[in-house]
mmCIF file of C-alpha atoms and ligand atoms in Angstrom:
data_model
loop_
_atom_site.group_PDB
_atom_site.id
_atom_site.type_symbol
_atom_site.label_atom_id
_atom_site.label_comp_id
_atom_site.label_asym_id
_atom_site.label_seq_id
_atom_site.Cartn_x
_atom_site.Cartn_y
_atom_site.Cartn_z
ATOM 1 C CA MET A 1 -3.004 20.674 -18.827
ATOM 2 C CA THR A 2 -0.026 19.281 -17.460
ATOM 3 C CA ARG A 3 0.748 15.278 -18.487
ATOM 4 C CA ILE A 4 2.941 13.618 -16.134
ATOM 5 C CA LEU A 5 4.279 10.033 -16.830
ATOM 6 C CA GLY A 6 4.517 8.202 -13.529
ATOM 7 C CA ILE A 7 6.938 5.390 -12.948
ATOM 8 C CA GLU A 8 6.621 3.193 -9.861
ATOM 9 C CA SER A 9 8.997 -0.104 -9.004
ATOM 10 C CA SER A 10 9.415 -0.223 -5.744
ATOM 11 C CA CYS A 11 8.489 -3.768 -5.085
ATOM 12 C CA ASP A 12 6.791 -6.391 -7.172
ATOM 13 C CA GLU A 13 4.994 -4.232 -9.478
ATOM 14 C CA THR A 14 6.779 -2.576 -12.779
ATOM 15 C CA ALA A 15 3.822 0.299 -13.388
ATOM 16 C CA ALA A 16 3.581 3.188 -15.327
ATOM 17 C CA ALA A 17 1.018 5.712 -15.832
ATOM 18 C CA VAL A 18 -0.215 9.200 -17.483
ATOM 19 C CA VAL A 19 -2.026 11.519 -15.075
ATOM 20 C CA ALA A 20 -3.041 14.737 -15.934
ATOM 21 C CA ASP A 21 -3.520 17.639 -13.932
ATOM 22 C CA GLY A 22 -2.797 15.107 -10.711
ATOM 23 C CA HIS A 23 -6.567 13.567 -11.411
ATOM 24 C CA ARG A 24 -7.360 12.677 -14.448
ATOM 25 C CA ILE A 25 -6.073 9.300 -15.403
ATOM 26 C CA PHE A 26 -4.883 8.541 -19.030
ATOM 27 C CA SER A 27 -3.484 5.499 -18.623
ATOM 28 C CA ASN A 28 -2.521 3.127 -15.444
ATOM 29 C CA VAL A 29 -0.534 0.166 -16.405
ATOM 30 C CA ILE A 30 0.861 -2.287 -14.066
ATOM 31 C CA SER A 31 2.824 -5.455 -14.827
ATOM 32 C CA SER A 32 2.489 -7.902 -11.644
ATOM 33 C CA GLN A 33 4.895 -10.288 -10.473
ATOM 34 C CA ILE A 34 2.762 -12.200 -8.150
ATOM 35 C CA ASP A 35 3.188 -15.223 -10.063
ATOM 36 C CA LEU A 36 6.721 -14.985 -10.267
ATOM 37 C CA HIS A 37 6.914 -15.159 -6.355
ATOM 38 C CA ALA A 38 3.967 -16.963 -5.604
ATOM 39 C CA LYS A 39 5.924 -20.109 -4.712
ATOM 40 C CA TYR A 40 8.394 -18.634 -2.242
ATOM 41 C CA GLY A 41 5.748 -17.313 -0.253
ATOM 42 C CA GLY A 42 7.022 -13.605 -0.669
ATOM 43 C CA VAL A 43 9.194 -11.240 -2.944
ATOM 44 C CA VAL A 44 12.482 -12.705 -3.758
ATOM 45 C CA PRO A 45 14.023 -9.160 -4.131
ATOM 46 C CA GLU A 46 16.751 -10.544 -6.837
ATOM 47 C CA LEU A 47 14.154 -11.791 -9.058
ATOM 48 C CA ALA A 48 11.920 -8.782 -8.616
ATOM 49 C CA SER A 49 14.798 -6.449 -9.890
ATOM 50 C CA ARG A 50 15.221 -8.680 -13.040
ATOM 51 C CA ALA A 51 11.779 -8.789 -13.837
ATOM 52 C CA HIS A 52 11.604 -4.907 -13.512
ATOM 53 C CA LEU A 53 14.431 -4.718 -16.052
ATOM 54 C CA GLU A 54 12.422 -6.979 -18.471
ATOM 55 C CA LYS A 55 9.100 -5.027 -18.232
ATOM 56 C CA ILE A 56 9.934 -1.119 -17.668
ATOM 57 C CA VAL A 57 10.273 -0.315 -21.133
ATOM 58 C CA PRO A 58 7.114 -2.017 -22.455
ATOM 59 C CA VAL A 59 4.844 -0.861 -19.557
ATOM 60 C CA VAL A 60 6.148 2.569 -20.057
ATOM 61 C CA ARG A 61 5.426 2.566 -23.845
ATOM 62 C CA GLU A 62 1.998 0.707 -23.128
ATOM 63 C CA ALA A 63 1.068 3.594 -20.693
ATOM 64 C CA CYS A 64 1.900 6.327 -23.394
ATOM 65 C CA ARG A 65 0.241 4.365 -25.798
ATOM 66 C CA GLN A 66 -3.100 4.013 -23.946
ATOM 67 C CA ALA A 67 -2.996 7.545 -23.159
ATOM 68 C CA GLY A 68 -2.573 8.226 -26.988
ATOM 69 C CA LEU A 69 0.737 10.441 -26.447
ATOM 70 C CA GLU A 70 4.288 10.753 -27.656
ATOM 71 C CA TYR A 71 7.110 11.040 -25.313
ATOM 72 C CA ALA A 72 7.141 14.564 -26.823
ATOM 73 C CA ASP A 73 4.052 15.569 -25.289
ATOM 74 C CA LEU A 74 4.731 14.892 -21.481
ATOM 75 C CA ASP A 75 5.512 17.646 -19.286
ATOM 76 C CA ALA A 76 7.288 15.811 -16.704
ATOM 77 C CA ILE A 77 8.398 12.294 -15.588
ATOM 78 C CA ALA A 78 7.772 11.322 -12.044
ATOM 79 C CA VAL A 79 9.711 8.332 -10.380
ATOM 80 C CA THR A 80 9.224 6.512 -7.089
ATOM 81 C CA GLN A 81 12.828 7.180 -5.195
ATOM 82 C CA GLY A 82 11.983 5.075 -2.127
ATOM 83 C CA PRO A 83 11.241 3.558 0.164
ATOM 84 C CA GLY A 84 11.485 -0.053 -1.150
ATOM 85 C CA LEU A 85 13.789 -2.707 -2.479
ATOM 86 C CA ILE A 86 17.008 -1.073 -3.733
ATOM 87 C CA GLY A 87 17.406 -3.385 -7.233
ATOM 88 C CA SER A 88 13.937 -2.482 -7.827
ATOM 89 C CA LEU A 89 13.980 0.769 -7.190
ATOM 90 C CA LEU A 90 17.275 1.536 -9.199
ATOM 91 C CA VAL A 91 15.555 0.149 -12.281
ATOM 92 C CA GLY A 92 12.905 2.709 -12.265
ATOM 93 C CA VAL A 93 14.964 5.604 -11.033
ATOM 94 C CA SER A 94 17.537 5.146 -13.851
ATOM 95 C CA TYR A 95 15.085 4.570 -16.401
ATOM 96 C CA ALA A 96 12.944 8.050 -15.247
ATOM 97 C CA LYS A 97 16.365 9.716 -15.268
ATOM 98 C CA ALA A 98 17.556 8.336 -18.676
ATOM 99 C CA LEU A 99 14.101 9.379 -20.104
ATOM 100 C CA ALA A 100 13.921 12.886 -18.710
ATOM 101 C CA TRP A 101 17.379 13.515 -19.891
ATOM 102 C CA SER A 102 17.050 12.277 -23.317
ATOM 103 C CA LEU A 103 13.614 14.113 -23.798
ATOM 104 C CA ALA A 104 14.892 17.373 -21.704
ATOM 105 C CA LYS A 105 11.785 17.130 -19.462
ATOM 106 C CA PRO A 106 11.723 17.815 -15.853
ATOM 107 C CA LEU A 107 11.950 14.916 -13.405
ATOM 108 C CA ILE A 108 10.282 14.805 -10.218
ATOM 109 C CA ALA A 109 11.027 12.194 -7.372
ATOM 110 C CA VAL A 110 8.138 10.888 -5.347
ATOM 111 C CA ASN A 111 8.322 9.087 -1.906
ATOM 112 C CA HIS A 112 6.120 6.108 -2.543
ATOM 113 C CA LEU A 113 4.350 6.435 0.655
ATOM 114 C CA GLU A 114 3.612 10.180 -0.546
ATOM 115 C CA GLY A 115 2.148 8.447 -3.562
ATOM 116 C CA HIS A 116 -0.226 6.005 -1.357
ATOM 117 C CA ILE A 117 -1.506 9.063 0.439
ATOM 118 C CA HIS A 118 -2.348 10.991 -2.923
ATOM 119 C CA ALA A 119 -3.976 7.825 -4.272
ATOM 120 C CA VAL A 120 -6.935 9.018 -2.034
ATOM 121 C CA LEU A 121 -6.699 12.774 -3.129
ATOM 122 C CA LEU A 122 -6.685 11.703 -6.657
ATOM 123 C CA GLU A 123 -10.139 9.779 -6.516
ATOM 124 C CA ALA A 124 -11.757 12.461 -4.424
ATOM 125 C CA ALA A 125 -10.738 14.923 -6.891
ATOM 126 C CA GLN A 126 -12.116 12.448 -9.817
ATOM 127 C CA LYS A 127 -15.428 12.165 -7.904
ATOM 128 C CA GLY A 128 -15.362 16.111 -7.311
ATOM 129 C CA GLU A 129 -15.231 15.271 -3.698
ATOM 130 C CA ALA A 130 -11.706 17.190 -3.322
ATOM 131 C CA ASP A 131 -13.135 20.308 -1.716
ATOM 132 C CA ARG A 132 -14.902 18.111 1.067
ATOM 133 C CA ILE A 133 -11.603 17.140 2.390
ATOM 134 C CA GLU A 134 -10.297 19.376 5.125
ATOM 135 C CA PHE A 135 -7.067 19.218 6.618
ATOM 136 C CA PRO A 136 -5.160 18.173 9.112
ATOM 137 C CA VAL A 137 -5.924 14.399 7.637
ATOM 138 C CA VAL A 138 -4.960 11.484 9.693
ATOM 139 C CA THR A 139 -3.622 8.890 7.344
ATOM 140 C CA LEU A 140 -2.920 5.119 7.949
ATOM 141 C CA VAL A 141 -0.560 3.776 5.094
ATOM 142 C CA VAL A 142 -0.722 0.043 5.329
ATOM 143 C CA SER A 143 0.670 -2.633 3.174
ATOM 144 C CA GLY A 144 3.106 -5.578 2.785
ATOM 145 C CA GLY A 145 6.045 -3.209 3.361
ATOM 146 C CA HIS A 146 4.833 -0.495 5.519
ATOM 147 C CA THR A 147 2.580 0.369 8.365
ATOM 148 C CA ALA A 148 2.716 4.066 9.237
ATOM 149 C CA LEU A 149 0.473 6.853 10.633
ATOM 150 C CA TYR A 150 0.762 10.628 9.196
ATOM 151 C CA ILE A 151 -0.638 13.845 10.086
ATOM 152 C CA VAL A 152 -1.008 15.522 6.409
ATOM 153 C CA THR A 153 -1.616 19.257 6.358
ATOM 154 C CA ARG A 154 -1.427 21.717 3.127
ATOM 155 C CA GLU A 155 -0.702 25.474 2.213
ATOM 156 C CA PRO A 156 -1.449 27.189 -0.842
ATOM 157 C CA LEU A 157 1.399 27.885 -2.904
ATOM 158 C CA ALA A 158 2.514 31.549 -3.436
ATOM 159 C CA SER A 159 3.578 30.905 -7.021
ATOM 160 C CA ALA A 160 0.560 28.684 -8.904
ATOM 161 C CA ALA A 161 -2.871 27.684 -7.928
ATOM 162 C CA GLY A 162 -2.010 24.351 -5.860
ATOM 163 C CA TYR A 163 -1.116 23.403 -2.641
ATOM 164 C CA ARG A 164 2.513 22.260 -0.838
ATOM 165 C CA TYR A 165 1.735 18.909 1.170
ATOM 166 C CA SER A 166 3.592 18.256 4.321
ATOM 167 C CA TYR A 167 3.760 14.934 6.411
ATOM 168 C CA ARG A 168 4.581 14.187 9.979
ATOM 169 C CA LEU A 169 5.150 10.794 10.974
ATOM 170 C CA VAL A 170 3.516 9.979 14.257
ATOM 171 C CA GLY A 171 3.831 6.539 14.585
ATOM 172 C CA HIS A 172 4.999 2.933 12.512
ATOM 173 C CA THR A 173 5.546 -0.651 13.009
ATOM 174 C CA LEU A 174 8.132 -1.704 15.249
ATOM 175 C CA ASP A 175 8.620 -5.138 13.396
ATOM 176 C CA ASP A 176 6.245 -6.522 10.706
ATOM 177 C CA ALA A 177 4.265 -4.765 8.598
ATOM 178 C CA ALA A 178 0.250 -5.245 8.822
ATOM 179 C CA GLY A 179 0.327 -7.099 5.191
ATOM 180 C CA GLU A 180 3.513 -8.882 5.925
ATOM 181 C CA ALA A 181 2.042 -10.693 8.883
ATOM 182 C CA TYR A 182 -1.163 -11.497 6.745
ATOM 183 C CA ASP A 183 1.269 -13.123 4.212
ATOM 184 C CA LYS A 184 3.235 -14.955 6.774
ATOM 185 C CA VAL A 185 0.271 -16.368 8.361
ATOM 186 C CA ALA A 186 -0.976 -17.645 5.275
ATOM 187 C CA LYS A 187 1.968 -18.926 4.275
ATOM 188 C CA LEU A 188 2.090 -20.830 7.686
ATOM 189 C CA LEU A 189 -1.396 -22.033 7.284
ATOM 190 C CA GLY A 190 -0.891 -23.440 3.456
ATOM 191 C CA LEU A 191 -3.022 -20.752 2.163
ATOM 192 C CA GLY A 192 -0.893 -19.501 -0.592
ATOM 193 C CA TYR A 193 0.317 -15.541 -1.522
ATOM 194 C CA PRO A 194 -0.602 -12.861 -1.120
ATOM 195 C CA GLY A 195 -2.216 -13.811 2.151
ATOM 196 C CA GLY A 196 -4.445 -10.545 2.458
ATOM 197 C CA PRO A 197 -7.263 -11.623 -0.082
ATOM 198 C CA VAL A 198 -7.565 -15.137 0.831
ATOM 199 C CA ILE A 199 -7.570 -14.983 4.877
ATOM 200 C CA ASP A 200 -10.079 -11.740 4.212
ATOM 201 C CA ARG A 201 -12.257 -14.000 2.212
ATOM 202 C CA LEU A 202 -12.038 -17.217 4.540
ATOM 203 C CA ALA A 203 -12.380 -15.074 7.770
ATOM 204 C CA HIS A 204 -16.186 -14.503 6.965
ATOM 205 C CA ARG A 205 -16.684 -18.164 7.779
ATOM 206 C CA GLY A 206 -14.819 -18.337 11.151
ATOM 207 C CA ASP A 207 -15.668 -17.021 14.454
ATOM 208 C CA PRO A 208 -13.302 -13.971 15.313
ATOM 209 C CA SER A 209 -13.872 -14.325 19.352
ATOM 210 C CA ALA A 210 -12.868 -17.916 19.221
ATOM 211 C CA ILE A 211 -9.376 -16.943 20.138
ATOM 212 C CA VAL A 212 -8.084 -13.771 21.974
ATOM 213 C CA PHE A 213 -4.855 -12.926 21.220
ATOM 214 C CA THR A 214 -2.585 -10.606 23.383
ATOM 215 C CA ARG A 215 -2.351 -7.131 22.390
ATOM 216 C CA PRO A 216 1.265 -6.059 21.740
ATOM 217 C CA ASN A 217 3.078 -4.707 24.802
ATOM 218 C CA LEU A 218 3.956 -1.307 23.502
ATOM 219 C CA LYS A 219 4.855 0.706 26.802
ATOM 220 C CA ARG A 220 7.963 2.302 25.881
ATOM 221 C CA ALA A 221 6.861 2.950 22.383
ATOM 222 C CA ARG A 222 4.990 5.988 20.827
ATOM 223 C CA PRO A 223 1.224 5.443 21.283
ATOM 224 C CA TYR A 224 0.578 5.236 17.732
ATOM 225 C CA ASP A 225 3.376 2.667 17.039
ATOM 226 C CA PHE A 226 2.352 -0.972 15.853
ATOM 227 C CA SER A 227 3.998 -4.533 16.276
ATOM 228 C CA PHE A 228 2.545 -7.434 14.447
ATOM 229 C CA SER A 229 5.174 -10.193 14.835
ATOM 230 C CA GLY A 230 3.802 -11.277 18.112
ATOM 231 C CA ILE A 231 0.696 -12.226 16.551
ATOM 232 C CA LYS A 232 2.161 -14.260 13.825
ATOM 233 C CA THR A 233 4.530 -16.227 16.511
ATOM 234 C CA ALA A 234 1.364 -16.667 18.296
ATOM 235 C CA VAL A 235 -0.738 -18.325 15.101
ATOM 236 C CA ALA A 236 2.457 -20.477 14.749
ATOM 237 C CA ARG A 237 2.081 -21.906 18.313
ATOM 238 C CA LEU A 238 -1.553 -22.463 17.785
ATOM 239 C CA VAL A 239 -0.994 -24.406 14.898
ATOM 240 C CA GLU A 240 1.153 -26.832 16.759
ATOM 241 C CA ARG A 241 -1.006 -26.826 20.126
ATOM 242 C CA ASP A 242 -4.254 -27.412 18.245
ATOM 243 C CA GLY A 243 -2.818 -30.040 15.974
ATOM 244 C CA LEU A 244 -3.265 -28.159 12.583
ATOM 245 C CA ARG A 245 -0.363 -29.409 11.062
ATOM 246 C CA GLU A 246 -1.537 -32.245 9.054
ATOM 247 C CA GLU A 247 -4.284 -30.190 7.591
ATOM 248 C CA VAL A 248 -1.971 -27.316 6.620
ATOM 249 C CA GLU A 249 0.684 -29.850 4.735
ATOM 250 C CA ALA A 250 -2.226 -31.515 3.023
ATOM 251 C CA ARG A 251 -3.603 -28.143 1.770
ATOM 252 C CA ALA A 252 -0.253 -26.887 0.745
ATOM 253 C CA ALA A 253 -0.018 -30.031 -1.303
ATOM 254 C CA ARG A 254 -3.102 -29.685 -2.869
ATOM 255 C CA ARG A 255 -2.486 -26.253 -3.816
ATOM 256 C CA ARG A 256 0.623 -27.322 -5.678
ATOM 257 C CA ALA A 257 -1.241 -29.795 -7.437
ATOM 258 C CA GLU A 258 -4.457 -28.225 -8.268
ATOM 259 C CA PRO A 259 -3.507 -24.034 -8.086
ATOM 260 C CA GLU A 260 -6.573 -23.102 -9.606
ATOM 261 C CA ARG A 261 -8.938 -24.705 -7.326
ATOM 262 C CA PRO A 262 -10.399 -22.600 -4.468
ATOM 263 C CA LEU A 263 -9.516 -23.412 -1.151
ATOM 264 C CA ASP A 264 -12.791 -22.984 0.509
ATOM 265 C CA GLU A 265 -13.831 -26.658 1.183
ATOM 266 C CA VAL A 266 -10.193 -27.737 2.559
ATOM 267 C CA VAL A 267 -10.325 -25.578 5.171
ATOM 268 C CA ALA A 268 -11.540 -26.684 8.543
ATOM 269 C CA GLN A 269 -13.575 -24.868 11.118
ATOM 270 C CA PRO A 270 -10.656 -24.546 13.555
ATOM 271 C CA THR A 271 -8.312 -22.623 11.097
ATOM 272 C CA LEU A 272 -11.423 -20.865 10.016
ATOM 273 C CA ASP A 273 -11.732 -19.454 13.490
ATOM 274 C CA LEU A 274 -7.938 -19.180 13.870
ATOM 275 C CA LEU A 275 -8.134 -16.479 10.599
ATOM 276 C CA ALA A 276 -11.252 -14.903 11.737
ATOM 277 C CA SER A 277 -9.638 -13.872 15.151
ATOM 278 C CA PHE A 278 -6.189 -13.215 13.759
ATOM 279 C CA GLN A 279 -7.836 -10.597 11.136
ATOM 280 C CA ARG A 280 -10.193 -9.314 13.895
ATOM 281 C CA ALA A 281 -7.152 -8.551 16.291
ATOM 282 C CA VAL A 282 -5.004 -7.007 13.342
ATOM 283 C CA VAL A 283 -7.637 -4.828 11.974
ATOM 284 C CA GLU A 284 -9.089 -3.819 15.413
ATOM 285 C CA ASP A 285 -5.257 -2.628 16.391
ATOM 286 C CA LEU A 286 -5.041 -0.619 13.291
ATOM 287 C CA ALA A 287 -8.397 1.199 13.963
ATOM 288 C CA GLU A 288 -7.841 1.772 17.494
ATOM 289 C CA ARG A 289 -4.349 3.402 16.926
ATOM 290 C CA THR A 290 -5.246 5.349 13.867
ATOM 291 C CA LEU A 291 -8.474 6.960 15.704
ATOM 292 C CA ALA A 292 -6.622 7.640 18.777
ATOM 293 C CA ALA A 293 -4.455 9.706 16.452
ATOM 294 C CA ALA A 294 -7.080 11.222 14.744
ATOM 295 C CA ASP A 295 -8.644 12.255 18.188
ATOM 296 C CA ASP A 296 -5.381 13.487 19.593
ATOM 297 C CA PHE A 297 -4.616 15.462 16.495
ATOM 298 C CA HIS A 298 -7.977 16.721 15.785
ATOM 299 C CA ALA A 299 -8.135 15.200 12.289
ATOM 300 C CA ARG A 300 -10.916 16.853 9.876
ATOM 301 C CA ALA A 301 -10.592 13.557 7.829
ATOM 302 C CA VAL A 302 -9.200 10.234 7.895
ATOM 303 C CA PHE A 303 -7.399 8.180 5.005
ATOM 304 C CA VAL A 304 -6.442 4.432 4.746
ATOM 305 C CA SER A 305 -4.394 3.532 1.771
ATOM 306 C CA GLY A 306 -2.022 0.737 0.423
ATOM 307 C CA GLY A 307 -2.764 -3.094 -0.019
ATOM 308 C CA VAL A 308 -4.420 -3.646 3.070
ATOM 309 C CA ALA A 309 -6.720 -0.837 2.774
ATOM 310 C CA ALA A 310 -8.688 -3.403 0.318
ATOM 311 C CA ASN A 311 -9.497 -5.300 3.535
ATOM 312 C CA SER A 312 -13.390 -5.501 4.107
ATOM 313 C CA LEU A 313 -13.563 -5.701 8.028
ATOM 314 C CA LEU A 314 -10.881 -2.861 8.257
ATOM 315 C CA ARG A 315 -13.202 -0.887 5.884
ATOM 316 C CA LYS A 316 -16.208 -1.791 7.973
ATOM 317 C CA ILE A 317 -14.802 -0.735 11.166
ATOM 318 C CA PHE A 318 -13.190 2.470 9.973
ATOM 319 C CA VAL A 319 -16.435 3.712 8.550
ATOM 320 C CA GLU A 320 -18.212 2.970 11.576
ATOM 321 C CA GLU A 321 -15.799 4.274 14.141
ATOM 322 C CA CYS A 322 -15.604 7.608 11.963
ATOM 323 C CA ALA A 323 -19.187 8.121 11.539
ATOM 324 C CA ILE A 324 -19.516 7.855 15.438
ATOM 325 C CA ARG A 325 -16.685 10.728 15.483
ATOM 326 C CA GLY A 326 -18.304 12.763 12.534
ATOM 327 C CA VAL A 327 -15.344 12.573 10.649
ATOM 328 C CA PRO A 328 -15.052 11.595 7.067
ATOM 329 C CA VAL A 329 -13.055 8.532 6.020
ATOM 330 C CA PHE A 330 -11.523 8.002 2.447
ATOM 331 C CA PHE A 331 -10.171 4.741 1.043
ATOM 332 C CA PRO A 332 -8.922 4.394 -2.493
ATOM 333 C CA SER A 333 -10.211 2.033 -4.799
ATOM 334 C CA VAL A 334 -8.943 -1.249 -4.680
ATOM 335 C CA ALA A 335 -7.128 -0.940 -8.015
ATOM 336 C CA LEU A 336 -5.512 2.219 -6.581
ATOM 337 C CA SER A 337 -4.901 0.790 -3.248
ATOM 338 C CA THR A 338 -2.301 -1.373 -4.060
ATOM 339 C CA ASP A 339 0.872 -0.520 -5.799
ATOM 340 C CA ASN A 340 0.394 1.643 -8.860
ATOM 341 C CA ALA A 341 1.892 4.554 -10.970
ATOM 342 C CA ALA A 342 -1.270 6.686 -11.215
ATOM 343 C CA MET A 343 -0.648 7.673 -7.328
ATOM 344 C CA ILE A 344 2.860 8.398 -8.195
ATOM 345 C CA ALA A 345 2.096 10.943 -11.000
ATOM 346 C CA ALA A 346 -0.490 12.584 -8.971
ATOM 347 C CA ALA A 347 1.828 13.107 -6.225
ATOM 348 C CA ALA A 348 4.097 14.871 -8.555
ATOM 349 C CA TYR A 349 1.675 17.408 -9.640
ATOM 350 C CA PRO A 350 1.801 19.569 -6.759
ATOM 351 C CA LYS A 351 5.753 19.420 -6.850
ATOM 352 C CA PHE A 352 5.525 20.219 -10.527
ATOM 353 C CA LEU A 353 3.395 23.345 -9.552
ATOM 354 C CA ALA A 354 5.954 24.266 -6.932
ATOM 355 C CA ARG A 355 8.419 23.760 -9.822
ATOM 356 C CA GLU A 356 10.405 21.070 -7.199
ATOM 357 C CA PHE A 357 12.192 19.177 -9.837
ATOM 358 C CA ALA A 358 15.081 16.291 -9.182
ATOM 359 C CA GLY A 359 18.598 16.954 -10.254
ATOM 360 C CA ARG A 360 20.332 14.480 -12.622
ATOM 361 C CA ASP A 361 22.217 12.503 -9.711
ATOM 362 C CA LEU A 362 18.664 11.645 -8.450
ATOM 363 C CA ASN A 363 19.459 8.297 -6.584
ATOM 364 C CA ALA A 364 17.299 5.529 -5.269
ATOM 365 C CA ASP A 365 16.841 5.175 -1.596
ATOM 366 C CA ALA A 366 15.552 2.296 0.171
ATOM 367 C CA SER A 367 14.676 3.730 3.440
ATOM 368 C CA LEU A 368 13.721 7.038 2.318
ATOM 369 C CA PRO A 369 11.903 8.786 5.172
ATOM 370 C CA LEU A 370 8.647 10.785 4.574
ATOM 371 C CA GLY A 371 8.127 13.805 6.553
ATOM 372 C CA VAL A 372 9.853 13.896 10.076
HETATM 373 O O1 KG4 B 1 0.349 -1.837 -1.553
HETATM 374 P P1 KG4 B 1 0.742 -3.184 -1.637
HETATM 375 O O2 KG4 B 1 0.148 -3.943 -3.326
HETATM 376 O O3 KG4 B 1 2.279 -3.586 -1.844
HETATM 377 C C1 KG4 B 1 3.377 -3.165 -0.953
HETATM 378 O O4 KG4 B 1 3.399 -1.899 -1.167
HETATM 379 O O5 KG4 B 1 3.480 -4.017 -0.080
HETATM 380 O O6 KG4 B 1 0.113 -4.287 -0.742
HETATM 381 C C2 KG4 B 1 0.055 -5.581 -0.830
HETATM 382 C C3 KG4 B 1 -0.112 -6.298 0.653
HETATM 383 C C4 KG4 B 1 0.151 -7.780 0.590
HETATM 384 O O7 KG4 B 1 0.570 -8.005 1.965
HETATM 385 C C5 KG4 B 1 -1.481 -8.313 0.821
HETATM 386 O O8 KG4 B 1 -1.604 -9.503 1.432
HETATM 387 C C6 KG4 B 1 -2.119 -7.286 1.443
HETATM 388 O O9 KG4 B 1 -1.675 -6.294 0.732
HETATM 389 N N1 KG4 B 1 -3.671 -7.219 0.989
HETATM 390 C C7 KG4 B 1 -4.498 -7.600 1.863
HETATM 391 C C8 KG4 B 1 -5.535 -7.416 1.526
HETATM 392 N N2 KG4 B 1 -5.569 -7.537 -0.168
HETATM 393 C C9 KG4 B 1 -4.042 -7.406 -0.089
HETATM 394 N N3 KG4 B 1 -4.592 -7.764 3.387
HETATM 395 C C10 KG4 B 1 -5.571 -7.936 4.175
HETATM 396 N N4 KG4 B 1 -6.830 -7.757 3.215
HETATM 397 C C11 KG4 B 1 -6.983 -7.801 1.967
HETATM 398 N N5 KG4 B 1 -8.079 -7.883 1.359
HETATM 399 ZN ZN1 ZN B 2 3.055 0.313 -1.601
#
């Protein structure tokens, strides 16, 4: 059995997990900083790195404790090298390097986006469904920091029973990530942070055809690229045009006074319609471009991963559209959709089998690319 400790600190979660053989989760500990950043409506990088520094040691200890392991029992230490916030990444990378060096264990560098892709493979393996997955796979990684489309292929390793995975980037957002658009629209409407879950919930009570947003004009971009800054600006204009500002300010004030009370009864119908229309536009765009890539690259499966993959409408549309095409679609559970370290340990396992270890000079890279 190969037991890998994964460490993740690329954004606002300090996470550590022990995963055996790429799919048996022994522990998966996450210390979230959501409360710390909530009052700013987004992640404040300085605060994030300071909180990682405070949490990294207890979080790693707790992951080993829950796994019932001593550090000496680990076979390797895996860490997110990038992309992400540089100050945050450096905390995880420095700690993982020091731990690997002091224990004389191999160190494995993992790309955060590769982690999101392996979250799906990890759960498929847990359910005994790994053999159902055929390649190439089109993967949409969609979160607060990323919106990217990859074609994933794999080939058997010559040296061991495992695979080498390859990633080809075929599209990405030219401006905001989809989750970022959710968060900014929520902030604009006084709905708090993070925006995705609250908009997802409220959108069910609105009319998604109330407002038709202009589709982004991406003529000169690649067919699978995305853009979400236009829709955010359009929402800002509608708030002014439709006189929603007073309601937004009243809601923001009430949220400050009573943060625990649900927002449901203080969101008027025009705002609910705006949210439902926004959500439909974003989700349909994500689905349309991903499925176009799935058709064009003859995908045998579709993966959707990252925080926004928790969205209920997104899941519904992908399930329906993939059923029409006869292509299976896989989402991680909500717990493994958002940032976690189990996905980092899982992504490290094929590298462990291939003996792809990082040197002691490993450095964090805020814009580390995945694939070509
Ligand atoms: O993967 P993640 O935890 O962190 C990043 O790497 O960014 O994703 C967080 C993002 C946030 O922008 C949040 O608003 C969004 O995922 N999100 C959602 C939902 N749940 C979380 N967006 C839409 N619908 C949801 N249900
Ligand atoms: Zn992420």
